mmCIF file of C-alpha atoms in Angstrom:
data_model
loop_
_atom_site.group_PDB
_atom_site.id
_atom_site.type_symbol
_atom_site.label_atom_id
_atom_site.label_comp_id
_atom_site.label_asym_id
_atom_site.label_seq_id
_atom_site.Cartn_x
_atom_site.Cartn_y
_atom_site.Cartn_z
ATOM 1 C CA UNK A 1 33.989 7.774 -31.778
ATOM 2 C CA UNK A 2 33.258 7.480 -28.430
ATOM 3 C CA UNK A 3 32.404 3.922 -28.187
ATOM 4 C CA UNK A 4 27.873 3.481 -26.589
ATOM 5 C CA UNK A 5 29.074 0.718 -25.191
ATOM 6 C CA UNK A 6 31.102 2.768 -22.469
ATOM 7 C CA UNK A 7 28.817 5.272 -22.025
ATOM 8 C CA UNK A 8 25.759 4.162 -19.139
ATOM 9 C CA UNK A 9 22.658 4.133 -19.950
ATOM 10 C CA UNK A 10 20.126 5.304 -17.469
ATOM 11 C CA UNK A 11 17.358 3.131 -15.816
ATOM 12 C CA UNK A 12 13.812 3.621 -14.178
ATOM 13 C CA UNK A 13 15.148 2.952 -10.413
ATOM 14 C CA UNK A 14 13.586 -0.240 -10.200
ATOM 15 C CA UNK A 15 10.285 -0.486 -7.026
ATOM 16 C CA UNK A 16 9.263 -3.342 -5.434
ATOM 17 C CA UNK A 17 6.039 -3.023 -3.397
ATOM 18 C CA UNK A 18 4.422 -5.777 -1.368
ATOM 19 C CA UNK A 19 0.988 -6.303 -0.609
ATOM 20 C CA UNK A 20 -0.862 -9.246 0.533
ATOM 21 C CA UNK A 21 -3.441 -9.762 -1.916
ATOM 22 C CA UNK A 22 -5.177 -8.244 -5.600
ATOM 23 C CA UNK A 23 -6.764 -5.763 -4.931
ATOM 24 C CA UNK A 24 -2.984 -3.859 -3.421
ATOM 25 C CA UNK A 25 -1.292 -5.250 -6.093
ATOM 26 C CA UNK A 26 -4.081 -4.281 -9.010
ATOM 27 C CA UNK A 27 -4.461 -0.247 -7.672
ATOM 28 C CA UNK A 28 -0.497 -0.624 -8.496
ATOM 29 C CA UNK A 29 -0.346 -1.731 -12.037
ATOM 30 C CA UNK A 30 -2.530 0.903 -12.790
ATOM 31 C CA UNK A 31 -1.037 3.732 -11.226
ATOM 32 C CA UNK A 32 2.065 2.587 -13.340
ATOM 33 C CA UNK A 33 0.118 2.774 -16.629
ATOM 34 C CA UNK A 34 -1.672 5.983 -16.062
ATOM 35 C CA UNK A 35 2.600 7.275 -15.097
ATOM 36 C CA UNK A 36 3.821 6.892 -18.420
ATOM 37 C CA UNK A 37 6.526 9.177 -18.064
ATOM 38 C CA UNK A 38 7.381 8.830 -13.828
ATOM 39 C CA UNK A 39 10.791 8.183 -13.091
ATOM 40 C CA UNK A 40 10.419 4.586 -11.391
ATOM 41 C CA UNK A 41 9.496 0.554 -12.656
ATOM 42 C CA UNK A 42 7.953 -0.814 -9.834
ATOM 43 C CA UNK A 43 6.614 -3.947 -9.242
ATOM 44 C CA UNK A 44 3.927 -5.554 -6.731
ATOM 45 C CA UNK A 45 5.024 -8.839 -5.001
ATOM 46 C CA UNK A 46 2.627 -10.998 -4.177
ATOM 47 C CA UNK A 47 3.982 -13.086 -1.590
ATOM 48 C CA UNK A 48 3.061 -16.820 -2.654
ATOM 49 C CA UNK A 49 2.249 -17.354 1.270
ATOM 50 C CA UNK A 50 0.710 -14.758 3.150
ATOM 51 C CA UNK A 51 1.641 -14.485 6.360
ATOM 52 C CA UNK A 52 3.352 -12.087 8.016
ATOM 53 C CA UNK A 53 6.532 -14.248 8.674
ATOM 54 C CA UNK A 54 6.671 -14.887 4.584
ATOM 55 C CA UNK A 55 6.043 -10.939 3.459
ATOM 56 C CA UNK A 56 8.380 -10.426 5.765
ATOM 57 C CA UNK A 57 10.689 -12.257 4.216
ATOM 58 C CA UNK A 58 10.340 -11.157 0.386
ATOM 59 C CA UNK A 59 10.911 -7.343 1.660
ATOM 60 C CA UNK A 60 14.151 -8.680 3.443
ATOM 61 C CA UNK A 61 15.226 -10.595 -0.255
ATOM 62 C CA UNK A 62 13.513 -8.483 -2.872
ATOM 63 C CA UNK A 63 15.861 -5.612 -0.634
ATOM 64 C CA UNK A 64 19.199 -6.602 -1.955
ATOM 65 C CA UNK A 65 17.913 -6.424 -5.564
ATOM 66 C CA UNK A 66 15.964 -3.286 -6.196
ATOM 67 C CA UNK A 67 16.363 0.066 -5.060
ATOM 68 C CA UNK A 68 13.486 0.432 -2.902
ATOM 69 C CA UNK A 69 11.026 -1.880 -1.088
ATOM 70 C CA UNK A 70 7.720 -0.796 -0.237
ATOM 71 C CA UNK A 71 5.554 -3.112 2.079
ATOM 72 C CA UNK A 72 2.051 -2.077 2.911
ATOM 73 C CA UNK A 73 -0.135 -4.010 5.045
ATOM 74 C CA UNK A 74 -4.152 -4.220 6.022
ATOM 75 C CA UNK A 75 -4.176 -4.292 9.680
ATOM 76 C CA UNK A 76 -7.531 -4.684 9.865
ATOM 77 C CA UNK A 77 -6.653 -9.291 9.598
ATOM 78 C CA UNK A 78 -3.679 -8.402 11.984
ATOM 79 C CA UNK A 79 -6.303 -6.819 14.746
ATOM 80 C CA UNK A 80 -9.119 -9.136 13.887
ATOM 81 C CA UNK A 81 -6.387 -11.851 14.918
ATOM 82 C CA UNK A 82 -5.112 -9.858 17.594
ATOM 83 C CA UNK A 83 -8.864 -9.657 19.441
ATOM 84 C CA UNK A 84 -9.039 -13.210 18.838
ATOM 85 C CA UNK A 85 -5.269 -14.792 20.272
ATOM 86 C CA UNK A 86 -5.332 -17.147 22.834
ATOM 87 C CA UNK A 87 -3.343 -16.047 25.817
ATOM 88 C CA UNK A 88 -0.509 -16.998 25.950
ATOM 89 C CA UNK A 89 -0.418 -16.660 22.497
ATOM 90 C CA UNK A 90 2.493 -14.329 19.630
ATOM 91 C CA UNK A 91 -0.048 -11.705 18.826
ATOM 92 C CA UNK A 92 -0.099 -11.216 16.114
ATOM 93 C CA UNK A 93 -0.206 -7.112 15.963
ATOM 94 C CA UNK A 94 3.711 -7.241 18.444
ATOM 95 C CA UNK A 95 4.768 -10.011 15.309
ATOM 96 C CA UNK A 96 4.192 -7.053 12.586
ATOM 97 C CA UNK A 97 5.631 -4.410 15.092
ATOM 98 C CA UNK A 98 8.469 -6.976 15.948
ATOM 99 C CA UNK A 99 9.365 -7.062 11.925
ATOM 100 C CA UNK A 100 8.965 -3.664 11.381
ATOM 101 C CA UNK A 101 11.062 -2.424 14.546
ATOM 102 C CA UNK A 102 14.438 -4.850 12.353
ATOM 103 C CA UNK A 103 13.082 -2.928 8.947
ATOM 104 C CA UNK A 104 14.017 0.477 10.421
ATOM 105 C CA UNK A 105 17.867 0.380 9.391
ATOM 106 C CA UNK A 106 16.934 -0.665 6.601
ATOM 107 C CA UNK A 107 17.234 2.308 4.500
ATOM 108 C CA UNK A 108 16.064 0.870 0.915
ATOM 109 C CA UNK A 109 13.019 -0.563 2.948
ATOM 110 C CA UNK A 110 9.719 1.911 3.853
ATOM 111 C CA UNK A 111 6.381 0.289 5.605
ATOM 112 C CA UNK A 112 3.545 1.113 5.361
ATOM 113 C CA UNK A 113 0.519 1.222 7.313
ATOM 114 C CA UNK A 114 -3.838 1.289 5.868
ATOM 115 C CA UNK A 115 -5.981 0.610 8.784
ATOM 116 C CA UNK A 116 -8.273 -0.882 7.866
ATOM 117 C CA UNK A 117 -6.673 -1.632 3.963
ATOM 118 C CA UNK A 118 -6.232 -0.052 0.693
ATOM 119 C CA UNK A 119 -9.751 0.823 0.651
ATOM 120 C CA UNK A 120 -9.383 2.848 3.491
ATOM 121 C CA UNK A 121 -6.999 5.256 0.586
ATOM 122 C CA UNK A 122 -9.448 5.575 -1.848
ATOM 123 C CA UNK A 123 -12.068 6.589 1.006
ATOM 124 C CA UNK A 124 -9.259 9.649 1.856
ATOM 125 C CA UNK A 125 -10.177 10.382 -1.690
ATOM 126 C CA UNK A 126 -12.910 12.113 -0.812
ATOM 127 C CA UNK A 127 -13.177 12.662 2.655
ATOM 128 C CA UNK A 128 -10.238 13.120 5.436
ATOM 129 C CA UNK A 129 -11.741 10.914 8.412
ATOM 130 C CA UNK A 130 -10.510 9.017 11.613
ATOM 131 C CA UNK A 131 -14.113 6.564 12.269
ATOM 132 C CA UNK A 132 -13.261 3.150 13.844
ATOM 133 C CA UNK A 133 -13.212 0.555 11.462
ATOM 134 C CA UNK A 134 -13.021 -2.442 12.564
ATOM 135 C CA UNK A 135 -12.608 -4.431 9.435
ATOM 136 C CA UNK A 136 -12.566 -3.589 5.726
ATOM 137 C CA UNK A 137 -16.342 -4.060 4.375
ATOM 138 C CA UNK A 138 -16.482 -0.467 6.835
ATOM 139 C CA UNK A 139 -14.547 1.145 4.918
ATOM 140 C CA UNK A 140 -15.645 -0.360 1.805
ATOM 141 C CA UNK A 141 -19.646 0.614 2.527
ATOM 142 C CA UNK A 142 -18.383 4.726 3.222
ATOM 143 C CA UNK A 143 -16.987 4.232 -0.359
ATOM 144 C CA UNK A 144 -19.168 3.453 -1.799
ATOM 145 C CA UNK A 145 -21.201 6.615 -0.638
ATOM 146 C CA UNK A 146 -18.664 8.203 -2.688
ATOM 147 C CA UNK A 147 -18.240 5.781 -5.384
ATOM 148 C CA UNK A 148 -21.930 3.920 -5.761
ATOM 149 C CA UNK A 149 -20.011 1.862 -8.263
ATOM 150 C CA UNK A 150 -17.910 0.270 -6.054
ATOM 151 C CA UNK A 151 -16.192 -3.323 -6.696
ATOM 152 C CA UNK A 152 -13.146 -5.189 -5.561
ATOM 153 C CA UNK A 153 -12.970 -6.981 -8.522
ATOM 154 C CA UNK A 154 -10.613 -7.203 -11.372
ATOM 155 C CA UNK A 155 -12.508 -6.319 -14.107
ATOM 156 C CA UNK A 156 -12.848 -2.680 -12.188
ATOM 157 C CA UNK A 157 -9.671 -1.517 -10.943
ATOM 158 C CA UNK A 158 -8.103 -2.494 -14.360
ATOM 159 C CA UNK A 159 -11.030 -1.617 -16.797
ATOM 160 C CA UNK A 160 -8.975 0.425 -19.676
ATOM 161 C CA UNK A 161 -9.572 4.438 -19.631
ATOM 162 C CA UNK A 162 -11.850 4.164 -16.869
ATOM 163 C CA UNK A 163 -9.408 2.149 -14.861
ATOM 164 C CA UNK A 164 -9.637 2.905 -10.350
ATOM 165 C CA UNK A 165 -6.359 4.667 -10.515
ATOM 166 C CA UNK A 166 -7.536 6.838 -13.575
ATOM 167 C CA UNK A 167 -11.054 7.794 -11.158
ATOM 168 C CA UNK A 168 -9.544 8.860 -8.823
ATOM 169 C CA UNK A 169 -6.221 10.728 -9.857
ATOM 170 C CA UNK A 170 -7.866 14.292 -9.684
ATOM 171 C CA UNK A 171 -8.577 13.383 -6.876
ATOM 172 C CA UNK A 172 -4.873 12.202 -5.337
ATOM 173 C CA UNK A 173 -3.796 15.583 -4.406
ATOM 174 C CA UNK A 174 -6.620 15.386 -1.602
ATOM 175 C CA UNK A 175 -6.047 12.127 -0.882
ATOM 176 C CA UNK A 176 -2.465 12.464 0.094
ATOM 177 C CA UNK A 177 -2.969 16.345 1.406
ATOM 178 C CA UNK A 178 -5.129 14.048 3.995
ATOM 179 C CA UNK A 179 -2.747 11.503 4.205
ATOM 180 C CA UNK A 180 -0.557 13.460 6.103
ATOM 181 C CA UNK A 181 -2.621 13.961 8.342
ATOM 182 C CA UNK A 182 -1.961 11.227 10.574
ATOM 183 C CA UNK A 183 0.096 11.103 13.026
ATOM 184 C CA UNK A 184 0.863 7.585 12.124
ATOM 185 C CA UNK A 185 -0.708 4.798 13.370
ATOM 186 C CA UNK A 186 -2.214 4.552 16.786
ATOM 187 C CA UNK A 187 -1.052 1.430 18.933
ATOM 188 C CA UNK A 188 -3.533 3.228 22.008
ATOM 189 C CA UNK A 189 -6.370 3.609 19.189
ATOM 190 C CA UNK A 190 -6.186 0.899 16.571
ATOM 191 C CA UNK A 191 -9.022 0.437 14.971
ATOM 192 C CA UNK A 192 -8.690 4.334 14.299
ATOM 193 C CA UNK A 193 -7.916 5.158 10.176
ATOM 194 C CA UNK A 194 -5.405 5.362 9.233
ATOM 195 C CA UNK A 195 -2.846 5.680 5.890
ATOM 196 C CA UNK A 196 0.157 6.121 5.307
ATOM 197 C CA UNK A 197 -0.167 6.071 1.358
ATOM 198 C CA UNK A 198 1.287 9.530 0.487
ATOM 199 C CA UNK A 199 5.170 7.945 1.633
ATOM 200 C CA UNK A 200 4.118 5.605 -1.599
ATOM 201 C CA UNK A 201 3.926 8.624 -3.596
ATOM 202 C CA UNK A 202 6.698 10.677 -2.785
ATOM 203 C CA UNK A 203 9.062 8.167 -2.901
ATOM 204 C CA UNK A 204 8.177 7.905 -6.514
ATOM 205 C CA UNK A 205 8.407 11.725 -6.781
ATOM 206 C CA UNK A 206 4.185 12.086 -7.068
ATOM 207 C CA UNK A 207 3.182 14.179 -3.881
#
């Protein structure tokens, strides 16, 4: 009889996703819950400290332990702080671009930008737009044109049988298609709406 202990166990690839807020973590947790047959194991990671430097270091440390690490970055705060930075200080946007460039050489790391925030990705399930959004509140307001009861709360995002992923799953192919239409984050027009979330679904084999 073959020794079963000598047969390597097949495991799902482990994907760590670094985010800076609970909203993204709730969305990813619901993605996990509603895709039980997917060939991946996804783990949302929120650094204890949420500065760009701390997020960058978190991505680096996870890249040694996970098959794939995805850093999802909301640009609203970065752009706001960039507009407010004092002359002579490092602009948060330049700091982020520096980290993004450093990570480009690590083969199992991907950086995904949402401008202004994940609500813009949710909006793409209903419409395509490249309108400027100078903060997340504007994206939330526009999203409520389609999801009138939308609430940035754990209860809304994770309600059993009616969570955020289930609400939108039939429209997911539309959102992925719209997301692919963007040519990446536009440095010349940084406020322009943008989402690279299609990359996450390609990594997970869901697009």
